[in-house]
Amino acid sequence: MANANIELTGYTGDVVDMMIRLGYAKTKTEAIRLALYQFDQEHKLTDEQVFEGLAGKILEGVASGKVKTKKFKPNELD
């Protein structure tokens, strides 16, 4: 899992702080994880959908020439 430093200000910062004050989460990291989990539960986002979306973006990039590819010969893959 990747690490990220996020500065939360304004509305989003207030929501995270309120989640901690009300006892829904113990830390800001936990509050963010809970929010992401809730988002996934509401929108039924699955790994398959994520990978399909990512693959689609990559294929669009290849088709447009923005993403370069290289063909390999089978003996180069050993």
Coordinates of N, CA, C and O in Angstrom, one line a residue:
M1 N 0.8 -1.2 0.0 CA 0.0 0.0 0.0 C 0.9 1.2 0.0 O 1.9 1.3 0.7
A2 N 0.5 2.2 -0.8 CA 1.3 3.4 -0.9 C 1.0 4.4 0.3 O -0.1 4.4 0.9
N3 N 2.0 5.2 0.7 CA 1.8 6.2 1.7 C 1.5 7.5 1.0 O 2.1 7.8 0.0
A4 N 0.7 8.3 1.6 CA 0.4 9.7 1.1 C 0.2 10.6 2.2 O -0.4 10.3 3.2
N5 N 0.7 11.8 2.1 CA 0.5 12.9 3.0 C -0.6 13.8 2.4 O -0.4 14.3 1.4
I6 N -1.7 13.9 3.2 CA -2.8 14.7 2.7 C -3.1 15.8 3.7 O -3.3 15.5 4.9
E7 N -3.3 17.0 3.2 CA -3.7 18.1 4.1 C -5.2 18.3 3.9 O -5.6 18.6 2.8
L8 N -5.9 18.2 5.0 CA -7.3 18.3 4.9 C -7.7 19.7 5.6 O -7.4 19.9 6.7
T9 N -8.3 20.5 4.8 CA -8.8 21.8 5.3 C -10.2 22.0 4.9 O -10.8 21.3 4.1
G10 N -10.8 23.0 5.5 CA -12.2 23.4 5.1 C -13.2 22.3 5.5 O -13.0 21.6 6.5
Y11 N -14.1 22.1 4.6 CA -15.2 21.1 4.9 C -14.7 19.7 5.2 O -15.1 19.1 6.1
T12 N -13.7 19.2 4.3 CA -13.3 17.8 4.5 C -12.5 17.7 5.8 O -12.7 16.7 6.5
G13 N -11.7 18.7 6.2 CA -11.0 18.6 7.5 C -12.0 18.7 8.6 O -11.8 17.9 9.6
D14 N -13.0 19.5 8.5 CA -14.1 19.5 9.6 C -14.8 18.2 9.7 O -15.0 17.7 10.8
V15 N -15.1 17.5 8.6 CA -15.7 16.2 8.7 C -14.9 15.2 9.4 O -15.3 14.4 10.2
V16 N -13.6 15.1 9.0 CA -12.7 14.2 9.6 C -12.5 14.5 11.1 O -12.6 13.6 11.9
D17 N -12.4 15.7 11.5 CA -12.3 16.1 12.9 C -13.6 15.7 13.6 O -13.5 15.2 14.8
M18 N -14.7 15.9 13.0 CA -16.0 15.5 13.7 C -16.1 14.0 13.8 O -16.6 13.5 14.9
M19 N -15.6 13.2 12.9 CA -15.6 11.8 13.0 C -14.8 11.3 14.2 O -15.2 10.4 14.9
I20 N -13.7 12.0 14.4 CA -12.9 11.7 15.6 C -13.5 12.1 16.9 O -13.6 11.3 17.8
R21 N -14.1 13.3 16.9 CA -14.7 13.9 18.1 C -15.9 13.0 18.5 O -16.2 12.8 19.7
L22 N -16.7 12.5 17.5 CA -17.9 11.7 17.8 C -17.5 10.2 18.1 O -18.4 9.5 18.4
G23 N -16.3 9.9 17.9 CA -15.9 8.5 18.3 C -16.0 7.5 17.1 O -15.9 6.3 17.3
Y24 N -16.3 8.0 15.9 CA -16.4 7.1 14.8 C -15.0 6.5 14.4 O -14.9 5.4 13.9
A25 N -14.0 7.3 14.6 CA -12.6 7.0 14.3 C -11.7 7.5 15.4 O -12.0 8.5 16.1
K26 N -10.6 6.8 15.6 CA -9.6 7.2 16.6 C -8.5 8.2 16.0 O -8.0 9.0 16.7
T27 N -8.3 8.0 14.7 CA -7.2 8.8 14.0 C -7.8 9.4 12.7 O -8.8 8.9 12.2
K28 N -7.1 10.3 12.1 CA -7.5 10.9 10.8 C -7.3 9.8 9.8 O -8.2 9.7 8.9
T29 N -6.3 9.0 9.9 CA -6.1 7.9 8.9 C -7.3 6.9 9.0 O -7.8 6.5 7.9
E30 N -7.7 6.6 10.1 CA -8.9 5.7 10.3 C -10.1 6.3 9.7 O -10.9 5.6 9.1
A31 N -10.3 7.6 10.0 CA -11.5 8.3 9.5 C -11.5 8.3 7.9 O -12.6 8.0 7.3
I32 N -10.4 8.5 7.3 CA -10.3 8.4 5.8 C -10.6 7.0 5.3 O -11.3 6.9 4.4
R33 N -10.1 6.0 6.0 CA -10.3 4.6 5.6 C -11.8 4.3 5.7 O -12.4 3.7 4.8
L34 N -12.4 4.8 6.8 CA -13.9 4.5 7.0 C -14.7 5.2 5.9 O -15.6 4.6 5.3
A35 N -14.3 6.4 5.5 CA -15.0 7.2 4.5 C -14.8 6.5 3.1 O -15.8 6.3 2.4
L36 N -13.6 6.0 2.8 CA -13.4 5.2 1.6 C -14.2 3.9 1.6 O -14.8 3.6 0.5
Y37 N -14.3 3.3 2.7 CA -15.0 2.0 2.8 C -16.5 2.3 2.5 O -17.2 1.6 1.8
Q38 N -17.0 3.4 3.2 CA -18.4 3.7 3.0 C -18.7 4.1 1.5 O -19.7 3.7 1.0
F39 N -17.8 4.8 0.9 CA -18.0 5.1 -0.5 C -18.1 3.9 -1.4 O -18.9 3.7 -2.2
D40 N -17.2 2.9 -1.1 CA -17.2 1.6 -1.8 C -18.5 0.9 -1.6 O -19.1 0.3 -2.5
Q41 N -19.0 0.9 -0.4 CA -20.2 0.2 -0.1 C -21.4 0.8 -0.8 O -22.3 0.1 -1.3
E42 N -21.5 2.1 -0.9 CA -22.6 2.8 -1.6 C -22.5 2.7 -3.1 O -23.6 2.6 -3.7
H43 N -21.3 2.7 -3.6 CA -21.2 2.7 -5.1 C -20.9 1.4 -5.7 O -20.7 1.2 -6.9
K44 N -20.7 0.4 -4.8 CA -20.4 -1.0 -5.3 C -19.2 -1.1 -6.2 O -19.3 -1.7 -7.3
L45 N -18.2 -0.3 -5.9 CA -17.0 -0.3 -6.7 C -16.2 -1.6 -6.4 O -15.9 -1.9 -5.2
T46 N -15.9 -2.3 -7.4 CA -15.2 -3.6 -7.2 C -13.8 -3.5 -7.9 O -13.6 -2.6 -8.7
D47 N -13.0 -4.4 -7.5 CA -11.6 -4.5 -8.1 C -11.7 -4.6 -9.6 O -11.0 -4.0 -10.4
E48 N -12.7 -5.4 -10.1 CA -12.8 -5.6 -11.5 C -13.2 -4.3 -12.2 O -12.6 -4.0 -13.3
Q49 N -14.0 -3.5 -11.7 CA -14.4 -2.2 -12.3 C -13.2 -1.3 -12.3 O -13.0 -0.6 -13.2
V50 N -12.4 -1.3 -11.2 CA -11.3 -0.4 -11.1 C -10.3 -0.8 -12.2 O -9.8 0.0 -12.9
F51 N -10.0 -2.1 -12.3 CA -9.0 -2.6 -13.3 C -9.5 -2.4 -14.7 O -8.8 -2.0 -15.6
E52 N -10.9 -2.5 -15.0 CA -11.4 -2.3 -16.3 C -11.2 -0.8 -16.7 O -10.9 -0.5 -17.8
G53 N -11.5 0.1 -15.7 CA -11.3 1.5 -16.0 C -9.9 1.9 -16.2 O -9.6 2.6 -17.2
L54 N -9.0 1.3 -15.5 CA -7.6 1.6 -15.7 C -7.1 1.0 -17.0 O -6.4 1.7 -17.7
A55 N -7.5 -0.2 -17.3 CA -7.1 -0.8 -18.6 C -7.7 0.0 -19.7 O -7.0 0.2 -20.7
G56 N -8.9 0.5 -19.6 CA -9.5 1.3 -20.7 C -8.7 2.6 -20.9 O -8.4 3.0 -22.0
K57 N -8.3 3.2 -19.8 CA -7.5 4.4 -19.9 C -6.1 4.1 -20.6 O -5.6 4.9 -21.4
I58 N -5.5 3.0 -20.2 CA -4.2 2.7 -20.8 C -4.4 2.4 -22.3 O -3.6 2.8 -23.1
L59 N -5.4 1.6 -22.6 CA -5.7 1.3 -24.0 C -6.0 2.5 -24.9 O -5.5 2.7 -26.0
E60 N -6.7 3.5 -24.3 CA -6.9 4.7 -25.0 C -5.6 5.5 -25.2 O -5.4 6.1 -26.3
G61 N -4.8 5.5 -24.2 CA -3.5 6.1 -24.4 C -2.6 5.5 -25.4 O -1.9 6.1 -26.2
V62 N -2.7 4.1 -25.5 CA -1.9 3.4 -26.6 C -2.5 3.8 -27.9 O -1.7 4.1 -28.9
A63 N -3.8 3.8 -28.0 CA -4.4 4.1 -29.3 C -4.1 5.5 -29.8 O -4.0 5.7 -31.0
S64 N -4.1 6.4 -28.9 CA -3.8 7.8 -29.2 C -2.3 8.1 -29.4 O -1.9 9.2 -29.9
G65 N -1.5 7.1 -29.0 CA 0.0 7.4 -29.2 C 0.6 8.0 -27.9 O 1.8 8.2 -27.9
K66 N -0.2 8.3 -26.9 CA 0.3 8.9 -25.7 C 1.1 7.9 -24.9 O 2.0 8.3 -24.1
V67 N 0.7 6.7 -24.9 CA 1.4 5.6 -24.2 C 2.2 4.8 -25.2 O 1.6 4.2 -26.1
K68 N 3.5 4.6 -25.0 CA 4.3 3.9 -26.0 C 4.4 2.4 -25.5 O 4.4 2.1 -24.3
T69 N 4.4 1.5 -26.4 CA 4.5 0.1 -26.1 C 5.7 -0.5 -26.9 O 6.2 0.1 -27.8
K70 N 6.2 -1.6 -26.4 CA 7.3 -2.3 -27.1 C 6.9 -3.7 -27.2 O 6.5 -4.4 -26.3
K71 N 7.2 -4.3 -28.4 CA 6.9 -5.7 -28.7 C 8.1 -6.5 -28.2 O 9.3 -6.1 -28.5
F72 N 7.9 -7.6 -27.6 CA 8.9 -8.5 -27.1 C 8.9 -9.8 -27.9 O 7.8 -10.3 -28.2
K73 N 10.0 -10.4 -28.2 CA 10.0 -11.7 -28.7 C 10.0 -12.7 -27.6 O 10.5 -12.4 -26.5
P74 N 9.4 -13.9 -27.8 CA 9.3 -14.8 -26.7 C 10.6 -15.1 -26.0 O 10.6 -15.2 -24.7
N75 N 11.7 -15.2 -26.7 CA 13.0 -15.5 -26.0 C 13.5 -14.3 -25.2 O 14.4 -14.5 -24.3
E76 N 13.0 -13.1 -25.4 CA 13.4 -12.0 -24.6 C 12.7 -12.0 -23.2 O 13.1 -11.2 -22.3
L77 N 11.6 -12.7 -23.0 CA 10.9 -12.7 -21.8 C 11.4 -13.7 -20.8 O 10.9 -13.8 -19.7
D78 N 12.4 -14.5 -21.1 CA 12.9 -15.5 -20.2 C 13.8 -14.9 -19.1 O 14.4 -14.0 -19.2

